[in-house]
Coordinates of N, CA and C in Angstrom, one line a residue:
X11 N 4.1 44.5 20.2 CA 4.2 43.6 19.0 C 5.5 42.7 19.1
X12 N 5.3 41.5 18.6 CA 6.4 40.6 18.6 C 6.7 40.3 17.1
X13 N 8.0 39.8 16.9 CA 8.3 39.5 15.5 C 8.3 37.9 15.4
X14 N 7.6 37.5 14.3 CA 7.6 36.0 14.0 C 8.1 35.8 12.6
X15 N 8.9 34.8 12.5 CA 9.4 34.3 11.2 C 8.7 33.1 10.8
X16 N 7.9 33.1 9.6 CA 7.2 31.9 9.2 C 7.9 31.4 7.9
X17 N 8.0 30.1 7.8 CA 8.8 29.5 6.7 C 8.0 28.4 6.0
X18 N 6.7 28.1 6.4 CA 6.0 27.0 5.8 C 4.6 27.4 5.3
X19 N 3.6 26.8 5.8 CA 2.2 27.0 5.3 C 1.6 28.3 5.6
X20 N 2.2 29.1 6.5 CA 1.7 30.4 6.8 C 2.2 31.5 5.9
X21 N 3.1 31.2 5.0 CA 3.7 32.3 4.1 C 2.6 32.7 3.1
X22 N 2.8 33.8 2.5 CA 1.9 34.3 1.4 C 1.9 33.2 0.3
X23 N 0.7 33.0 -0.2 CA 0.6 32.0 -1.3 C 0.5 30.5 -0.8
X24 N 0.6 30.3 0.5 CA 0.6 28.9 1.0 C -0.8 28.6 1.7
X25 N -1.1 27.4 1.9 CA -2.4 27.0 2.3 C -3.0 27.6 3.6
X26 N -2.1 28.0 4.6 CA -2.6 28.5 5.8 C -2.4 30.0 6.0
X27 N -2.0 30.7 4.9 CA -1.8 32.2 4.9 C -3.0 32.9 5.3
X28 N -4.2 32.3 5.0 CA -5.5 32.9 5.4 C -5.6 33.3 6.9
X29 N -4.9 32.5 7.7 CA -4.9 32.8 9.1 C -4.1 34.0 9.5
X30 N -3.1 34.3 8.7 CA -2.2 35.5 9.0 C -3.0 36.8 8.7
X31 N -3.9 36.7 7.8 CA -4.7 37.9 7.4 C -6.1 38.0 8.0
X32 N -6.4 37.0 8.9 CA -7.7 37.0 9.5 C -7.6 37.8 10.8
X33 N -8.1 39.1 10.8 CA -8.0 40.0 11.9 C -8.8 39.5 13.1
X34 N -9.7 38.6 13.0 CA -10.4 38.0 14.1 C -9.5 37.2 15.0
X35 N -8.4 36.8 14.4 CA -7.4 36.0 15.2 C -6.3 36.9 15.8
X36 N -6.3 38.2 15.4 CA -5.2 39.1 15.8 C -4.6 39.8 14.6
X37 N -3.6 40.6 14.9 CA -3.0 41.4 13.8 C -1.6 40.8 13.5
X38 N -1.4 40.7 12.2 CA -0.1 40.2 11.7 C 0.3 41.1 10.5
X39 N 1.4 41.9 10.7 CA 1.8 42.9 9.6 C 3.1 42.4 9.0
X40 N 3.0 42.1 7.7 CA 4.2 41.7 6.9 C 5.2 42.7 7.0
X41 N 6.5 42.3 7.3 CA 7.6 43.3 7.4 C 8.7 43.0 6.3
X42 N 8.8 41.8 5.9 CA 9.8 41.5 4.9 C 10.1 40.1 4.8
X43 N 11.2 39.8 4.0 CA 11.6 38.4 3.8 C 13.0 38.2 4.5
X44 N 13.2 37.0 4.9 CA 14.5 36.7 5.6 C 14.9 35.3 5.4
X45 N 16.1 35.0 6.0 CA 16.6 33.7 6.1 C 17.2 33.4 7.5
X46 N 17.2 32.2 7.9 CA 17.8 31.9 9.2 C 19.3 32.2 9.1
X47 N 19.9 32.8 10.1 CA 21.4 33.0 10.1 C 22.1 31.7 10.2
X48 N 21.6 30.8 11.1 CA 22.2 29.5 11.2 C 21.5 28.5 10.2
X49 N 22.1 27.5 9.9 CA 21.5 26.4 9.1 C 20.6 25.5 9.9
X50 N 19.5 25.1 9.4 CA 18.6 24.1 10.0 C 18.1 23.2 9.0
X51 N 17.7 21.9 9.4 CA 17.0 21.0 8.5 C 15.5 21.4 8.4
X52 N 15.0 21.6 7.2 CA 13.6 21.9 6.9 C 13.1 20.6 6.2
X53 N 12.2 19.9 6.8 CA 11.8 18.6 6.2 C 10.2 18.7 6.0
X54 N 9.7 17.8 5.2 CA 8.3 17.7 5.0 C 8.0 16.3 5.5
X55 N 7.1 16.2 6.5 CA 7.0 14.9 7.2 C 5.6 14.6 7.6
X56 N 5.4 13.3 7.9 CA 4.1 12.9 8.4 C 3.1 12.6 7.3
X57 N 2.0 12.0 7.7 CA 1.0 11.7 6.6 C 0.3 12.9 6.0
X58 N 0.4 14.1 6.7 CA -0.2 15.3 6.1 C 0.8 16.2 5.4
X59 N 2.0 15.8 5.3 CA 3.1 16.5 4.6 C 3.3 17.9 5.2
X60 N 3.5 17.9 6.4 CA 3.7 19.2 7.2 C 5.2 19.6 7.1
X61 N 5.5 20.9 6.9 CA 6.9 21.3 6.9 C 7.3 21.5 8.4
X62 N 8.5 21.0 8.7 CA 9.0 21.2 10.1 C 10.5 21.7 10.0
X63 N 10.8 22.7 10.7 CA 12.2 23.1 10.9 C 12.7 22.3 12.1
X64 N 13.6 21.4 12.0 CA 14.1 20.6 13.1 C 15.1 21.5 13.8
X65 N 15.0 21.6 15.1 CA 15.9 22.4 15.9 C 17.3 21.7 16.1
X66 N 18.0 21.7 14.9 CA 19.4 21.1 14.9 C 20.3 22.2 14.3
X67 N 20.7 23.2 15.0 CA 21.5 24.3 14.4 C 22.8 23.8 13.8
X68 N 23.1 24.4 12.7 CA 24.4 24.0 12.0 C 24.2 22.9 11.0
X69 N 23.0 22.3 10.9 CA 22.8 21.2 9.9 C 21.7 21.7 8.9
X70 N 21.8 21.4 7.7 CA 20.8 21.7 6.7 C 21.1 23.0 5.9
X71 N 20.1 23.9 5.8 CA 20.2 25.1 5.0 C 19.8 26.3 5.8
X72 N 20.2 27.5 5.2 CA 19.6 28.7 5.7 C 18.2 28.8 5.2
X73 N 17.2 28.8 6.1 CA 15.8 28.6 5.7 C 15.2 30.0 5.3
X74 N 14.5 30.0 4.2 CA 13.9 31.3 3.7 C 12.5 31.3 4.3
X75 N 12.0 32.6 4.6 CA 10.7 32.8 5.1 C 10.3 34.2 5.1
X76 N 9.2 34.5 5.9 CA 8.7 35.9 6.0 C 8.7 36.3 7.4
X77 N 8.9 37.6 7.6 CA 8.9 38.3 8.9 C 7.6 39.1 9.1
X78 N 7.0 38.8 10.2 CA 5.7 39.5 10.6 C 5.9 40.1 12.0
X79 N 5.2 41.3 12.1 CA 5.0 41.9 13.5 C 3.6 41.4 13.8
X80 N 3.5 40.8 15.0 CA 2.2 40.3 15.4 C 1.8 40.8 16.8
X81 N 0.5 40.9 17.1 CA 0.1 41.4 18.4 C -0.1 40.1 19.3
X82 N -0.3 40.4 20.6 CA -0.4 39.3 21.5 C -1.5 38.3 21.2
X83 N -2.6 38.7 20.7 CA -3.7 37.9 20.3 C -3.3 36.9 19.1
X84 N -2.6 37.4 18.1 CA -2.1 36.6 17.0 C -1.1 35.6 17.5
X85 N -0.2 36.1 18.4 CA 0.9 35.2 19.0 C 0.2 34.0 19.7
X86 N -0.8 34.3 20.5 CA -1.5 33.2 21.2 C -2.2 32.3 20.2
X87 N -2.8 32.8 19.1 CA -3.4 32.0 18.1 C -2.4 31.1 17.5
X88 N -1.2 31.7 17.1 CA -0.1 30.9 16.5 C 0.4 29.8 17.4
X89 N 0.5 30.1 18.7 CA 0.9 29.0 19.6 C 0.0 27.9 19.6
X90 N -1.4 28.2 19.6 CA -2.4 27.1 19.5 C -2.3 26.4 18.2
X91 N -2.3 27.1 17.1 CA -2.3 26.6 15.8 C -1.1 25.7 15.5
X92 N 0.1 26.1 16.1 CA 1.3 25.3 15.9 C 1.5 24.2 16.9
X93 N 0.5 24.0 17.8 CA 0.6 22.9 18.8 C 1.7 23.1 19.8
X94 N 2.0 24.4 20.1 CA 3.1 24.7 21.0 C 2.7 24.5 22.5
X95 N 3.5 23.8 23.2 CA 4.9 23.4 23.0 C 5.1 21.9 22.6
X96 N 4.0 21.2 22.3 CA 4.2 19.8 22.1 C 4.7 19.5 20.7
X97 N 4.0 20.0 19.6 CA 4.4 19.7 18.2 C 5.6 20.6 17.8
X98 N 5.4 21.9 18.1 CA 6.5 22.9 17.8 C 6.8 23.6 19.1
X99 N 8.0 24.2 19.1 CA 8.4 25.0 20.2 C 8.7 26.4 19.7
X100 N 8.2 27.5 20.3 CA 8.5 28.8 19.9 C 9.7 29.3 20.5
X101 N 10.7 29.5 19.7 CA 12.0 30.0 20.2 C 12.5 31.2 19.4
X102 N 13.4 32.0 20.0 CA 14.0 33.1 19.4 C 15.1 32.7 18.5
X103 N 15.1 33.1 17.2 CA 16.2 32.8 16.3 C 16.7 34.1 15.6
X104 N 17.9 34.1 15.2 CA 18.5 35.2 14.5 C 18.1 35.0 13.0
X105 N 17.5 36.1 12.4 CA 17.0 36.1 11.0 C 17.7 37.2 10.3
X106 N 18.3 36.8 9.2 CA 19.0 37.7 8.3 C 17.9 38.3 7.3
X107 N 17.8 39.7 7.4 CA 16.8 40.3 6.5 C 17.3 40.3 5.1
X108 N 16.5 39.8 4.2 CA 16.8 39.8 2.7 C 16.1 41.0 2.0
X109 N 14.9 41.2 2.4 CA 14.1 42.3 1.8 C 13.2 42.9 2.9
X110 N 13.3 44.2 3.1 CA 12.6 44.8 4.2 C 11.5 45.8 3.7
X111 N 10.3 45.6 4.2 CA 9.2 46.5 3.9 C 8.6 47.2 5.2
X112 N 9.1 46.7 6.3 CA 8.6 47.2 7.6 C 8.8 48.6 7.9
X113 N 7.9 49.2 8.6 CA 8.1 50.6 9.0 C 7.9 50.6 10.5
X114 N 8.7 51.5 11.2 CA 8.6 51.5 12.6 C 9.6 52.5 13.2
X115 N 9.8 52.3 14.5 CA 10.7 53.2 15.2 C 12.2 53.0 14.9
X116 N 13.0 53.8 15.6 CA 14.4 53.8 15.4 C 15.0 52.4 15.7
X117 N 14.5 51.7 16.7 CA 14.9 50.4 17.0 C 14.8 49.4 15.9
X118 N 13.6 49.5 15.2 CA 13.4 48.6 14.0 C 14.3 49.0 12.9
X119 N 14.5 50.3 12.7 CA 15.4 50.7 11.6 C 16.8 50.2 11.8
X120 N 17.3 50.4 13.1 CA 18.6 49.9 13.4 C 18.8 48.4 13.2
X121 N 17.8 47.7 13.7 CA 17.8 46.2 13.5 C 17.9 45.8 12.1
X122 N 17.1 46.5 11.2 CA 17.1 46.2 9.8 C 18.4 46.6 9.2
X123 N 18.9 47.7 9.6 CA 20.2 48.3 9.0 C 21.3 47.3 9.2
X124 N 21.4 46.7 10.4 CA 22.6 45.7 10.5 C 22.2 44.4 9.9
X125 N 21.0 44.2 9.5 CA 20.6 43.1 8.7 C 20.2 41.8 9.4
X126 N 20.2 41.9 10.8 CA 19.8 40.7 11.5 C 18.8 41.1 12.6
X127 N 17.7 40.3 12.7 CA 16.7 40.5 13.7 C 16.5 39.2 14.5
X128 N 16.0 39.4 15.7 CA 15.6 38.3 16.5 C 14.1 38.1 16.3
X129 N 13.7 36.9 15.9 CA 12.3 36.6 15.7 C 11.9 35.3 16.4
X130 N 10.7 35.2 16.7 CA 10.1 34.0 17.2 C 10.0 33.0 16.0
X131 N 10.4 31.8 16.2 CA 10.2 30.8 15.1 C 9.7 29.5 15.7
X132 N 8.7 28.9 15.0 CA 8.2 27.6 15.4 C 9.0 26.5 14.8
X133 N 9.9 25.9 15.6 CA 10.7 24.8 15.1 C 10.4 23.6 16.1
X134 N 11.0 22.5 15.9 CA 10.7 21.4 16.7 C 11.9 20.6 17.2
X135 N 12.0 20.3 18.5 CA 13.0 19.4 19.0 C 12.4 18.0 19.3
X136 N 11.0 17.9 19.1 CA 10.3 16.7 19.4 C 9.8 16.0 18.1
X137 N 10.7 15.3 17.5 CA 10.4 14.6 16.3 C 10.9 13.2 16.3
X138 N 10.4 12.3 15.4 CA 10.9 11.0 15.3 C 12.3 11.0 14.7
X139 N 13.2 10.2 15.2 CA 14.6 10.3 14.8 C 14.8 10.1 13.3
X140 N 13.9 9.3 12.6 CA 14.0 9.1 11.2 C 13.8 10.3 10.4
X141 N 13.2 11.4 10.9 CA 13.0 12.6 10.2 C 14.4 13.3 9.8
X142 N 15.4 13.0 10.6 CA 16.7 13.6 10.2 C 17.2 13.1 8.9
X143 N 16.8 11.9 8.5 CA 17.2 11.3 7.2 C 16.3 11.7 6.0
X144 N 15.3 12.6 6.2 CA 14.5 13.0 5.1 C 15.2 14.1 4.3
X145 N 14.8 14.4 3.1 CA 15.5 15.5 2.3 C 15.3 16.8 3.0
X146 N 16.3 17.7 2.9 CA 16.3 19.0 3.5 C 16.0 20.0 2.4
X147 N 15.2 21.0 2.8 CA 14.8 22.1 1.8 C 15.3 23.4 2.4
X148 N 15.5 24.4 1.5 CA 15.9 25.7 2.0 C 14.7 26.7 1.9
X149 N 13.7 26.2 1.3 CA 12.4 27.0 1.1 C 11.3 26.1 0.9
X150 N 10.1 26.5 1.5 CA 9.0 25.6 1.4 C 7.9 26.1 0.5
X151 N 7.4 25.2 -0.4 CA 6.2 25.6 -1.2 C 5.4 24.3 -1.2
X152 N 4.1 24.4 -0.8 CA 3.2 23.3 -0.7 C 3.1 22.6 -2.0
X153 N 3.2 23.3 -3.1 CA 3.0 22.6 -4.5 C 4.4 22.6 -5.2
X154 N 5.5 22.4 -4.4 CA 6.8 22.3 -5.0 C 7.1 21.0 -5.7
X155 N 8.3 20.9 -6.3 CA 8.7 19.8 -7.1 C 8.7 18.5 -6.2
X156 N 8.8 18.6 -4.9 CA 8.8 17.5 -4.0 C 7.6 16.6 -4.2
X157 N 6.5 17.2 -4.6 CA 5.2 16.4 -4.8 C 4.5 16.0 -3.5
X158 N 4.9 16.7 -2.4 CA 4.3 16.3 -1.1 C 3.3 17.5 -0.8
X159 N 2.1 17.5 -1.3 CA 1.1 18.5 -1.1 C 0.6 18.5 0.4
X160 N 0.6 19.6 1.0 CA 0.1 19.7 2.4 C -1.4 19.4 2.4
X161 N -1.8 18.7 3.5 CA -3.2 18.3 3.7 C -3.8 19.3 4.7
X162 N -4.7 20.1 4.3 CA -5.4 21.1 5.2 C -6.0 20.3 6.3
X163 N -6.1 21.0 7.5 CA -6.7 20.4 8.7 C -8.1 20.0 8.4
X164 N -8.9 20.8 7.7 CA -10.3 20.5 7.4 C -10.5 19.4 6.5
X165 N -9.4 18.9 5.9 CA -9.4 17.7 5.0 C -8.9 16.5 5.6
X166 N -8.5 16.5 6.9 CA -7.9 15.4 7.5 C -8.9 14.5 8.1

């Protein structure tokens, strides 16, 4: 199992969460909530209002999201879903645990006890330069005050 940190449309209550609970795509077990240890810009961009974490460490906010343990099948699905490596790149990032529900071996307990986990995160280093000038968010909600509702793939 690998750990993945999701901060956008794959979170609970968001438009693509259905994929995280679709066992035909693999297994994803919710473990808790967290925030990036480093600051990053989280922007909503493009004509479909997609959330992107720009891979610019030290700029922006500590991004809030959810931590999942996923099997290899789900990780492969997520790579395809996220357009990896062209649209997003899957990289390891340090995530500060805010609330932990996960259960597992001593290694997981130790990682949670010190409060920081390494998780795969889909961020992007391949974005138009003007995106750096967009508003930065610390948390994503498709129906947030920003008024930029995400457009589902099946509606594009």
